[in-house]
Amino acid sequence: KKKLKISGRELASVPAQVFGLDQLQVLEMSPERESCLRYRMELLPREISHLKNLTCLYVDSNNLKKIPAEIGTLSHLERLTLSNNSLSSLPPEMGALQRLHSLHLANNSLTELPAPLCQLRSLTFLDVSDNKIGTIPSSIRHLEKLETLLLLFNSLESLPEDVCLLRNLRTLWLGNNHLRSLPASFGELVNLDWGYNYCSCNFEGNPLESPPAEVCSRGPAEIRDYFLSFRRT
């Protein structure tokens, strides 16, 4: 078996036999598409390290409170979904997942963007919406391949200039934070389409004031109209 989905009403633990499937590549333990099921798994077992060939691990919508340090040994992991759990922190060993390109952390209890995430040089998708994140570390600039960054429903009051170094960003959602202004070099994120595609750039629910002149002059010509129309709504 290279792909395995575990489902069961009130799932609370991983069957021990799973960890003997050393050729397993995709493991799904999430009721995301099965609303009749409710999973209660609180801990991801340390034995997850036995699955050396895993490329995708789906554990959304459980009750996870902790991720073991052994997650860092899954060197082939490319996609990890941990949304809708009870995580307040992540182990520093996650920084070793250098093939990881998609990470879902929405709707947990994170209060900051964990430093290990900024070591994931292959990351192209990061969703940390609906947490309690109040600051973005300057080390985020190391995520040079990042294309999608979702930060909705957090507690951000400002963005570091380093976000503007993420020149590959195509989708940036900042809605429902506490932002009043943007970095002066924000307009240099030229791969955002500034509102022509609503899914690309989102600021709704922030007390944003008119951006500084530097933003309007450095970005595409349409950025001024975009912010002016946003301010009127």
Coordinates of N, CA and C in Angstrom, one line a residue:
K1 N 0.8 -1.2 0.0 CA 0.0 0.0 0.0 C 0.9 1.2 0.0
K2 N 0.5 2.2 -0.9 CA 1.2 3.5 -0.9 C 0.3 4.6 -0.4
K3 N -1.0 4.3 -0.4 CA -2.0 5.4 0.1 C -3.0 4.7 1.0
L4 N -3.2 5.4 2.2 CA -4.1 4.8 3.2 C -4.9 5.9 3.8
K5 N -6.2 5.7 3.8 CA -7.1 6.6 4.5 C -7.7 5.8 5.7
I6 N -7.6 6.4 6.9 CA -8.1 5.8 8.1 C -9.4 6.5 8.5
S7 N -10.5 5.9 8.6 CA -11.7 6.6 9.1 C -12.4 5.7 10.1
G8 N -13.1 6.3 10.9 CA -13.9 5.6 11.9 C -14.5 6.6 12.9
R9 N -15.7 6.3 13.3 CA -16.4 7.2 14.2 C -15.7 7.3 15.5
E10 N -15.5 8.6 16.0 CA -14.7 8.8 17.3 C -13.3 8.3 17.2
L11 N -12.6 8.4 16.1 CA -11.2 7.9 16.0 C -10.4 8.7 17.0
A12 N -9.7 7.9 17.8 CA -8.9 8.6 18.9 C -7.4 8.2 18.8
S13 N -7.0 7.2 18.0 CA -5.6 6.8 17.9 C -5.3 6.2 16.6
V14 N -4.1 6.0 16.3 CA -3.6 5.4 15.1 C -3.4 3.9 15.3
P15 N -4.0 3.0 14.6 CA -3.7 1.6 14.7 C -2.2 1.3 14.6
A16 N -1.7 0.5 15.5 CA -0.2 0.3 15.5 C 0.3 -0.3 14.2
Q17 N -0.6 -1.1 13.5 CA -0.2 -1.8 12.3 C 0.2 -0.8 11.2
V18 N -0.3 0.4 11.3 CA 0.0 1.4 10.2 C 1.5 1.7 10.2
F19 N 2.2 1.7 11.3 CA 3.6 2.1 11.3 C 4.5 1.0 10.8
G20 N 3.9 -0.1 10.4 CA 4.7 -1.2 9.7 C 4.7 -1.0 8.2
L21 N 3.9 -0.1 7.7 CA 3.8 0.1 6.2 C 4.8 1.1 5.8
D22 N 6.1 0.6 5.7 CA 7.2 1.4 5.4 C 7.3 2.0 4.0
Q23 N 6.4 1.5 3.1 CA 6.3 2.1 1.7 C 5.2 3.1 1.6
L24 N 4.5 3.4 2.7 CA 3.4 4.3 2.6 C 3.8 5.7 2.2
Q25 N 3.1 6.3 1.2 CA 3.4 7.6 0.8 C 2.3 8.7 1.2
V26 N 1.1 8.3 1.2 CA 0.0 9.2 1.6 C -0.8 8.6 2.7
L27 N -0.9 9.3 3.8 CA -1.7 8.9 5.0 C -2.7 10.0 5.3
E28 N -4.0 9.6 5.3 CA -5.1 10.5 5.6 C -5.8 10.1 6.8
M29 N -5.9 10.9 7.8 CA -6.6 10.7 9.1 C -7.4 11.9 9.4
S30 N -8.3 12.3 8.5 CA -9.0 13.6 8.6 C -10.5 13.3 8.2
P31 N -11.4 13.8 9.0 CA -12.9 13.7 8.6 C -13.3 14.9 7.8
E32 N -12.4 15.7 7.1 CA -12.8 16.9 6.5 C -14.0 16.8 5.5
R33 N -14.1 15.7 4.8 CA -15.2 15.5 3.8 C -16.2 14.5 4.3
E34 N -16.2 14.2 5.6 CA -17.2 13.3 6.2 C -17.7 13.9 7.5
S35 N -18.7 14.8 7.3 CA -19.2 15.5 8.5 C -19.9 14.7 9.5
C36 N -20.2 13.4 9.2 CA -20.9 12.6 10.2 C -19.8 12.0 11.2
L37 N -18.6 12.1 10.8 CA -17.5 11.6 11.7 C -16.9 12.7 12.6
R38 N -16.5 12.3 13.7 CA -15.8 13.2 14.6 C -14.6 12.5 15.2
Y39 N -13.4 13.1 14.9 CA -12.2 12.5 15.3 C -11.7 13.2 16.6
R40 N -11.0 12.4 17.5 CA -10.6 13.0 18.8 C -9.1 12.7 19.0
M41 N -8.4 12.5 18.0 CA -6.9 12.2 18.2 C -6.2 13.4 18.8
E42 N -5.6 13.3 20.0 CA -4.9 14.4 20.6 C -3.4 14.4 20.4
L43 N -2.9 13.3 20.1 CA -1.4 13.2 19.9 C -1.1 12.4 18.6
L44 N -0.2 12.9 17.8 CA 0.3 12.2 16.7 C 1.5 11.3 17.3
P45 N 1.4 10.0 17.2 CA 2.4 9.2 17.8 C 3.8 9.4 17.3
R46 N 4.8 9.2 18.2 CA 6.2 9.3 17.8 C 6.6 8.3 16.7
E47 N 5.9 7.2 16.6 CA 6.1 6.2 15.6 C 5.9 6.7 14.2
I48 N 5.3 7.9 14.1 CA 5.2 8.4 12.7 C 6.5 8.4 12.0
S49 N 7.6 8.5 12.7 CA 8.9 8.5 12.1 C 9.3 7.3 11.4
H50 N 8.5 6.2 11.6 CA 8.8 4.9 10.9 C 8.4 5.0 9.4
L51 N 7.5 6.0 9.1 CA 7.0 6.1 7.7 C 7.9 7.0 6.9
K52 N 9.1 6.6 6.6 CA 10.1 7.4 6.0 C 9.7 7.8 4.6
N53 N 8.8 7.2 3.9 CA 8.5 7.5 2.5 C 7.3 8.4 2.4
L54 N 6.7 8.9 3.5 CA 5.5 9.7 3.4 C 5.8 11.0 2.6
T55 N 4.9 11.3 1.7 CA 5.0 12.6 1.0 C 3.8 13.5 1.4
C56 N 2.7 12.9 1.8 CA 1.5 13.7 2.2 C 0.9 13.1 3.5
L57 N 0.7 14.0 4.5 CA 0.1 13.6 5.7 C -1.1 14.6 6.0
Y58 N -2.3 14.0 6.1 CA -3.5 14.8 6.4 C -4.0 14.5 7.7
V59 N -4.0 15.4 8.7 CA -4.6 15.2 10.0 C -5.4 16.4 10.4
D60 N -6.1 17.0 9.5 CA -7.0 18.1 9.8 C -8.2 17.7 10.7
S61 N -8.7 18.6 11.4 CA -10.0 18.4 12.2 C -9.9 17.2 13.1
N62 N -8.9 17.2 13.9 CA -8.8 16.3 15.0 C -8.8 17.1 16.3
N63 N -8.1 16.7 17.3 CA -8.0 17.5 18.5 C -6.5 17.5 18.9
L64 N -5.6 17.6 17.9 CA -4.2 17.5 18.2 C -3.7 18.7 19.1
K65 N -3.0 18.4 20.1 CA -2.4 19.4 21.0 C -0.9 19.5 20.9
K66 N -0.3 18.5 20.3 CA 1.1 18.5 20.1 C 1.6 17.7 18.9
I67 N 2.6 18.1 18.3 CA 3.2 17.4 17.2 C 4.6 16.9 17.7
P68 N 4.9 15.7 17.5 CA 6.2 15.1 18.1 C 7.4 15.6 17.3
A69 N 8.5 15.7 18.0 CA 9.8 16.1 17.3 C 10.1 15.2 16.1
E70 N 9.7 14.0 16.2 CA 10.0 13.0 15.2 C 9.4 13.4 13.8
I71 N 8.5 14.3 13.7 CA 8.0 14.7 12.5 C 9.1 15.2 11.5
G72 N 10.2 15.7 12.2 CA 11.3 16.3 11.4 C 12.1 15.2 10.7
T73 N 11.9 13.9 11.0 CA 12.6 12.9 10.3 C 11.9 12.5 8.9
L74 N 10.8 13.0 8.6 CA 10.0 12.6 7.4 C 10.6 13.5 6.3
S75 N 11.7 13.1 5.8 CA 12.5 14.0 4.9 C 11.8 14.1 3.5
H76 N 10.9 13.2 3.2 CA 10.2 13.2 1.9 C 8.9 14.0 1.9
L77 N 8.5 14.5 3.1 CA 7.2 15.1 3.2 C 7.1 16.4 2.4
E78 N 6.0 16.4 1.6 CA 5.8 17.6 0.7 C 4.5 18.4 1.1
R79 N 3.5 17.7 1.7 CA 2.3 18.3 2.1 C 1.9 17.9 3.5
L80 N 1.6 18.9 4.3 CA 1.2 18.6 5.7 C 0.0 19.5 6.1
T81 N -1.1 18.8 6.4 CA -2.3 19.6 6.8 C -2.7 19.4 8.3
L82 N -2.7 20.4 9.0 CA -2.9 20.4 10.5 C -4.0 21.4 10.9
S83 N -4.8 21.8 10.0 CA -5.8 22.8 10.3 C -6.9 22.2 11.2
N84 N -7.6 23.1 11.9 CA -8.7 22.7 12.8 C -8.3 21.7 13.9
N85 N -7.2 22.1 14.6 CA -6.8 21.3 15.8 C -6.6 22.2 17.0
S86 N -5.8 21.9 17.9 CA -5.7 22.7 19.2 C -4.2 22.9 19.4
L87 N -3.4 23.2 18.3 CA -2.0 23.4 18.5 C -1.7 24.8 18.9
S88 N -0.8 24.9 19.9 CA -0.4 26.2 20.3 C 1.1 26.5 20.0
S89 N 1.8 25.4 19.5 CA 3.2 25.5 19.1 C 3.5 24.4 18.2
L90 N 4.7 24.5 17.6 CA 5.2 23.5 16.7 C 6.6 23.2 17.1
P91 N 7.1 21.9 16.9 CA 8.4 21.6 17.3 C 9.5 22.2 16.3
P92 N 10.6 22.6 16.9 CA 11.7 23.2 16.0 C 12.2 22.3 14.9
E93 N 12.0 21.0 15.2 CA 12.4 20.0 14.2 C 11.7 20.1 12.9
M94 N 10.6 20.8 12.8 CA 9.9 20.9 11.6 C 10.7 21.7 10.5
G95 N 11.7 22.4 11.0 CA 12.6 23.2 10.1 C 13.4 22.2 9.2
A96 N 13.4 21.0 9.5 CA 14.2 20.0 8.7 C 13.4 19.5 7.5
L97 N 12.1 19.8 7.4 CA 11.3 19.3 6.3 C 11.5 20.2 5.0
Q98 N 12.7 20.0 4.5 CA 13.1 20.9 3.4 C 12.4 20.6 2.0
R99 N 11.6 19.5 1.9 CA 10.8 19.2 0.7 C 9.4 19.7 0.9
L100 N 9.0 20.2 2.1 CA 7.7 20.6 2.3 C 7.3 21.9 1.5
H101 N 6.3 21.8 0.7 CA 5.9 23.0 -0.1 C 4.5 23.4 0.2
S102 N 3.7 22.7 1.0 CA 2.3 23.1 1.4 C 2.1 22.8 2.8
L103 N 1.7 23.8 3.6 CA 1.5 23.6 5.0 C 0.2 24.4 5.5
H104 N -0.7 23.6 6.0 CA -2.0 24.2 6.5 C -2.1 24.2 8.0
L105 N -2.2 25.4 8.6 CA -2.3 25.5 10.0 C -3.5 26.3 10.5
A106 N -4.4 26.5 9.6 CA -5.6 27.4 10.0 C -6.4 26.9 11.2
N107 N -6.9 27.8 11.9 CA -7.8 27.5 13.0 C -7.2 26.6 14.1
N108 N -6.1 27.1 14.6 CA -5.4 26.4 15.7 C -5.3 27.5 16.8
S109 N -4.4 27.4 17.7 CA -4.2 28.4 18.8 C -2.8 29.0 18.8
L110 N -2.2 29.2 17.6 CA -0.9 29.8 17.5 C -1.0 31.3 17.8
T111 N 0.0 31.8 18.6 CA 0.0 33.2 18.8 C 1.2 33.9 18.1
E112 N 2.0 33.1 17.5 CA 3.1 33.6 16.7 C 3.4 32.7 15.5
L113 N 4.1 33.2 14.5 CA 4.5 32.4 13.4 C 5.8 31.7 13.9
P114 N 5.7 30.4 14.1 CA 6.9 29.7 14.6 C 8.2 29.8 13.8
A115 N 9.3 30.1 14.4 CA 10.6 30.3 13.7 C 10.9 29.1 12.8
P116 N 10.7 27.9 13.1 CA 11.0 26.8 12.2 C 10.4 26.9 10.8
L117 N 9.2 27.5 10.7 CA 8.6 27.6 9.4 C 9.4 28.5 8.5
C118 N 10.1 29.4 9.0 CA 10.9 30.3 8.1 C 12.2 29.7 7.6
Q119 N 12.4 28.4 8.0 CA 13.5 27.6 7.5 C 13.1 26.8 6.3
L120 N 11.8 26.7 6.0 CA 11.3 25.8 5.0 C 11.4 26.4 3.6
R121 N 12.6 26.3 3.0 CA 12.9 27.0 1.8 C 12.1 26.6 0.6
S122 N 11.5 25.4 0.6 CA 10.7 25.0 -0.6 C 9.2 25.3 -0.4
L123 N 8.8 26.0 0.7 CA 7.4 26.3 0.9 C 6.8 27.2 -0.1
T124 N 5.7 26.8 -0.7 CA 5.0 27.7 -1.7 C 3.6 28.1 -1.2
F125 N 3.1 27.3 -0.2 CA 1.7 27.6 0.3 C 1.8 27.5 1.8
L126 N 1.3 28.6 2.5 CA 1.3 28.6 3.9 C 0.0 29.2 4.4
D127 N -0.8 28.5 5.1 CA -2.1 29.0 5.6 C -2.1 29.0 7.1
V128 N -2.0 30.2 7.8 CA -2.1 30.3 9.2 C -3.3 31.2 9.6
S129 N -4.3 31.1 8.9 CA -5.5 31.9 9.2 C -6.2 31.4 10.4
D130 N -6.9 32.4 11.0 CA -7.8 32.0 12.2 C -7.0 31.4 13.3
N131 N -5.9 32.1 13.7 CA -5.1 31.8 14.9 C -5.2 33.1 15.7
K132 N -4.1 33.4 16.5 CA -4.0 34.6 17.3 C -2.7 35.2 17.1
I133 N -2.2 35.1 15.9 CA -0.8 35.6 15.5 C -0.8 37.1 15.6
G134 N 0.1 37.7 16.3 CA 0.2 39.1 16.4 C 1.4 39.7 15.7
T135 N 2.4 38.9 15.4 CA 3.6 39.4 14.8 C 4.1 38.4 13.7
I136 N 4.8 39.0 12.7 CA 5.4 38.2 11.7 C 6.9 38.4 11.8
P137 N 7.7 37.3 12.1 CA 9.2 37.5 12.2 C 9.8 38.0 10.9
S138 N 10.9 38.7 11.1 CA 11.6 39.2 9.9 C 12.2 38.1 9.1
S139 N 12.4 36.9 9.8 CA 13.0 35.8 9.1 C 12.1 35.2 8.0
I140 N 10.9 35.7 7.9 CA 10.0 35.2 6.9 C 10.5 35.5 5.5
R141 N 11.5 36.4 5.4 CA 12.1 36.7 4.1 C 12.8 35.5 3.5
H142 N 13.1 34.5 4.3 CA 13.8 33.3 3.8 C 12.9 32.4 3.0
L143 N 11.6 32.6 3.1 CA 10.6 31.8 2.3 C 10.5 32.3 0.9
E144 N 11.7 32.3 0.2 CA 11.8 33.0 -1.1 C 10.9 32.3 -2.2
K145 N 10.4 31.1 -2.0 CA 9.6 30.5 -3.0 C 8.1 30.6 -2.7
L146 N 7.8 31.3 -1.6 CA 6.4 31.3 -1.2 C 5.5 32.1 -2.2
E147 N 4.4 31.4 -2.6 CA 3.5 32.0 -3.6 C 2.1 32.4 -2.9
T148 N 1.7 31.6 -1.9 CA 0.4 31.8 -1.2 C 0.7 32.0 0.3
L149 N 0.2 33.1 0.8 CA 0.3 33.3 2.3 C -1.1 33.8 2.8
L150 N -1.7 33.0 3.6 CA -3.0 33.3 4.1 C -2.9 33.6 5.6
L151 N -3.3 34.9 6.0 CA -3.1 35.4 7.3 C -4.4 35.9 7.9
L152 N -5.6 35.5 7.3 CA -6.8 36.1 7.8 C -7.2 35.8 9.2
F153 N -8.0 36.7 9.9 CA -8.5 36.4 11.2 C -7.4 36.2 12.2
N154 N -6.4 37.1 12.2 CA -5.3 37.0 13.3 C -5.4 38.3 14.0
S155 N -4.2 38.7 14.7 CA -4.2 39.9 15.5 C -3.1 40.8 15.0
L156 N -2.8 40.8 13.7 CA -1.7 41.6 13.2 C -2.0 43.1 13.2
E157 N -1.0 43.9 13.8 CA -1.2 45.3 13.8 C -0.2 46.0 12.8
S158 N 0.8 45.2 12.3 CA 1.7 45.7 11.3 C 2.3 44.6 10.6
L159 N 2.9 44.9 9.5 CA 3.7 43.9 8.7 C 5.1 44.4 8.6
P160 N 6.1 43.4 8.8 CA 7.5 43.8 8.6 C 7.8 44.1 7.1
E161 N 8.8 44.9 6.9 CA 9.2 45.2 5.5 C 9.7 43.9 4.8
D162 N 10.1 43.0 5.6 CA 10.6 41.7 5.1 C 9.6 41.0 4.2
V163 N 8.3 41.2 4.5 CA 7.2 40.5 3.7 C 7.3 41.0 2.3
C164 N 7.8 42.2 2.1 CA 7.9 42.8 0.7 C 9.0 42.2 -0.1
L165 N 9.8 41.3 0.6 CA 10.9 40.6 -0.1 C 10.4 39.3 -0.7
L166 N 9.2 38.9 -0.5 CA 8.6 37.7 -1.0 C 8.1 38.0 -2.4
R167 N 9.0 38.1 -3.3 CA 8.7 38.6 -4.7 C 7.9 37.6 -5.5
N168 N 7.8 36.3 -5.0 CA 7.0 35.3 -5.7 C 5.6 35.2 -5.2
L169 N 5.2 36.1 -4.3 CA 3.9 36.0 -3.7 C 2.8 36.4 -4.8
R170 N 1.9 35.5 -5.0 CA 0.8 35.7 -5.9 C -0.6 35.9 -5.2
T171 N -0.7 35.3 -4.0 CA -1.9 35.4 -3.2 C -1.5 35.8 -1.8
L172 N -2.1 36.9 -1.3 CA -1.9 37.3 0.1 C -3.2 37.8 0.7
W173 N -3.6 37.0 1.7 CA -4.9 37.4 2.4 C -4.5 37.9 3.8
L174 N -4.9 39.1 4.0 CA -4.7 39.8 5.3 C -5.9 40.3 6.0
G175 N -7.1 39.8 5.5 CA -8.4 40.3 6.0 C -8.6 40.0 7.5
N176 N -9.3 40.9 8.1 CA -9.7 40.8 9.5 C -8.6 40.7 10.5
N177 N -7.7 41.6 10.3 CA -6.6 41.9 11.3 C -6.8 43.3 11.9
H178 N -5.7 43.9 12.3 CA -5.8 45.2 12.9 C -4.8 46.2 12.2
L179 N -4.7 46.0 10.9 CA -3.7 46.8 10.2 C -4.2 48.2 9.8
R180 N -3.4 49.2 10.1 CA -3.7 50.5 9.8 C -2.9 51.0 8.6
S181 N -1.7 50.4 8.4 CA -0.9 50.9 7.3 C -0.1 49.7 6.8
L182 N 0.6 49.9 5.7 CA 1.4 48.9 5.0 C 2.8 49.4 4.9
P183 N 3.8 48.5 4.8 CA 5.2 48.9 4.6 C 5.3 49.7 3.3
A184 N 6.3 50.6 3.4 CA 6.5 51.6 2.2 C 6.8 50.8 0.9
S185 N 7.4 49.7 1.0 CA 7.8 48.9 -0.2 C 6.8 47.9 -0.6
F186 N 5.6 47.9 0.0 CA 4.6 46.9 -0.3 C 4.3 46.8 -1.8
G187 N 4.3 47.9 -2.5 CA 4.0 47.9 -3.9 C 5.0 47.1 -4.7
E188 N 6.1 46.7 -4.1 CA 7.1 45.9 -4.9 C 6.6 44.4 -5.0
L189 N 5.5 44.1 -4.4 CA 5.0 42.7 -4.6 C 4.2 42.7 -5.9
V190 N 4.9 42.8 -7.0 CA 4.3 43.0 -8.3 C 3.6 41.8 -8.9
N191 N 3.7 40.7 -8.3 CA 3.0 39.5 -8.8 C 1.6 39.4 -8.2
L192 N 1.2 40.3 -7.2 CA -0.1 40.4 -6.8 C -0.9 41.2 -7.9
D193 N -2.1 40.9 -8.1 CA -2.8 41.7 -9.2 C -3.7 42.8 -8.7
W194 N -3.5 43.1 -7.4 CA -4.1 44.3 -6.8 C -5.6 44.4 -7.0
G195 N -6.3 43.3 -6.8 CA -7.8 43.4 -6.8 C -8.5 43.0 -8.0
Y196 N -7.8 42.9 -9.2 CA -8.4 42.4 -10.4 C -9.0 41.0 -10.2
N197 N -8.2 40.2 -9.4 CA -8.7 38.9 -9.1 C -8.9 38.9 -7.5
Y198 N -10.1 38.9 -7.1 CA -10.4 39.1 -5.7 C -9.7 38.1 -4.8
C199 N -9.5 36.9 -5.4 CA -8.8 35.8 -4.6 C -7.3 36.1 -4.4
S200 N -6.8 37.1 -5.1 CA -5.3 37.3 -5.0 C -4.9 38.2 -3.8
C201 N -5.7 39.1 -3.5 CA -5.3 40.1 -2.5 C -6.5 40.5 -1.7
N202 N -6.4 40.4 -0.4 CA -7.6 40.6 0.5 C -7.2 41.4 1.7
F203 N -7.8 42.6 1.9 CA -7.5 43.4 3.1 C -8.8 43.7 3.9
E204 N -9.9 43.2 3.6 CA -11.2 43.5 4.2 C -11.1 43.3 5.7
G205 N -11.8 44.1 6.5 CA -11.9 43.9 7.9 C -10.7 44.5 8.7
N206 N -9.9 45.4 8.0 CA -8.8 46.1 8.7 C -9.1 47.6 8.7
P207 N -8.7 48.3 9.7 CA -8.9 49.8 9.7 C -7.8 50.5 8.9
L208 N -7.6 50.0 7.7 CA -6.5 50.6 6.8 C -6.8 52.0 6.4
E209 N -5.8 52.8 6.6 CA -5.8 54.2 6.1 C -5.1 54.2 4.7
S210 N -5.2 55.4 4.1 CA -4.6 55.5 2.7 C -3.1 55.1 2.8
P211 N -2.7 54.3 1.9 CA -1.2 53.9 2.0 C -0.3 55.0 1.6
P212 N 0.9 55.0 2.1 CA 1.9 56.1 1.8 C 2.1 56.2 0.3
A213 N 2.6 57.4 -0.1 CA 2.9 57.6 -1.5 C 3.9 56.6 -2.1
E214 N 4.8 56.1 -1.2 CA 5.8 55.2 -1.7 C 5.1 53.9 -2.2
V215 N 4.1 53.5 -1.6 CA 3.4 52.3 -2.0 C 2.8 52.5 -3.4
C216 N 2.1 53.7 -3.5 CA 1.4 53.9 -4.8 C 2.4 54.1 -6.0
S217 N 3.6 54.7 -5.7 CA 4.5 55.0 -6.8 C 5.3 53.7 -7.2
R218 N 5.5 52.8 -6.3 CA 6.4 51.6 -6.6 C 5.6 50.5 -7.2
G219 N 4.3 50.4 -6.8 CA 3.5 49.3 -7.3 C 3.0 49.6 -8.7
P220 N 2.2 48.6 -9.2 CA 1.5 48.9 -10.5 C 0.6 50.1 -10.5
A221 N 0.3 50.6 -11.7 CA -0.4 51.9 -11.7 C -1.8 51.8 -11.1
E222 N -2.4 50.6 -11.1 CA -3.8 50.5 -10.6 C -3.8 50.4 -9.1
I223 N -2.7 50.3 -8.4 CA -2.8 50.1 -7.0 C -3.5 51.3 -6.3
R224 N -3.2 52.5 -6.7 CA -3.9 53.7 -6.1 C -5.4 53.6 -6.2
D225 N -5.9 53.3 -7.3 CA -7.3 53.1 -7.5 C -7.9 52.0 -6.6
Y226 N -7.1 50.9 -6.5 CA -7.6 49.8 -5.7 C -7.7 50.2 -4.3
F227 N -6.8 50.9 -3.7 CA -6.9 51.3 -2.3 C -7.9 52.4 -2.1
L228 N -8.0 53.3 -3.0 CA -9.0 54.3 -2.9 C -10.4 53.7 -2.9
S229 N -10.7 52.8 -3.8 CA -12.0 52.2 -3.8 C -12.2 51.3 -2.6
F230 N -11.2 50.7 -2.1 CA -11.3 49.9 -0.8 C -11.7 50.8 0.3
R231 N -11.1 52.0 0.4 CA -11.4 52.9 1.5 C -12.8 53.5 1.5
R232 N -13.4 53.6 0.3 CA -14.7 54.1 0.2 C -15.8 53.1 0.6
T233 N -15.4 51.8 0.5 CA -16.4 50.7 0.8 C -16.6 50.5 2.3

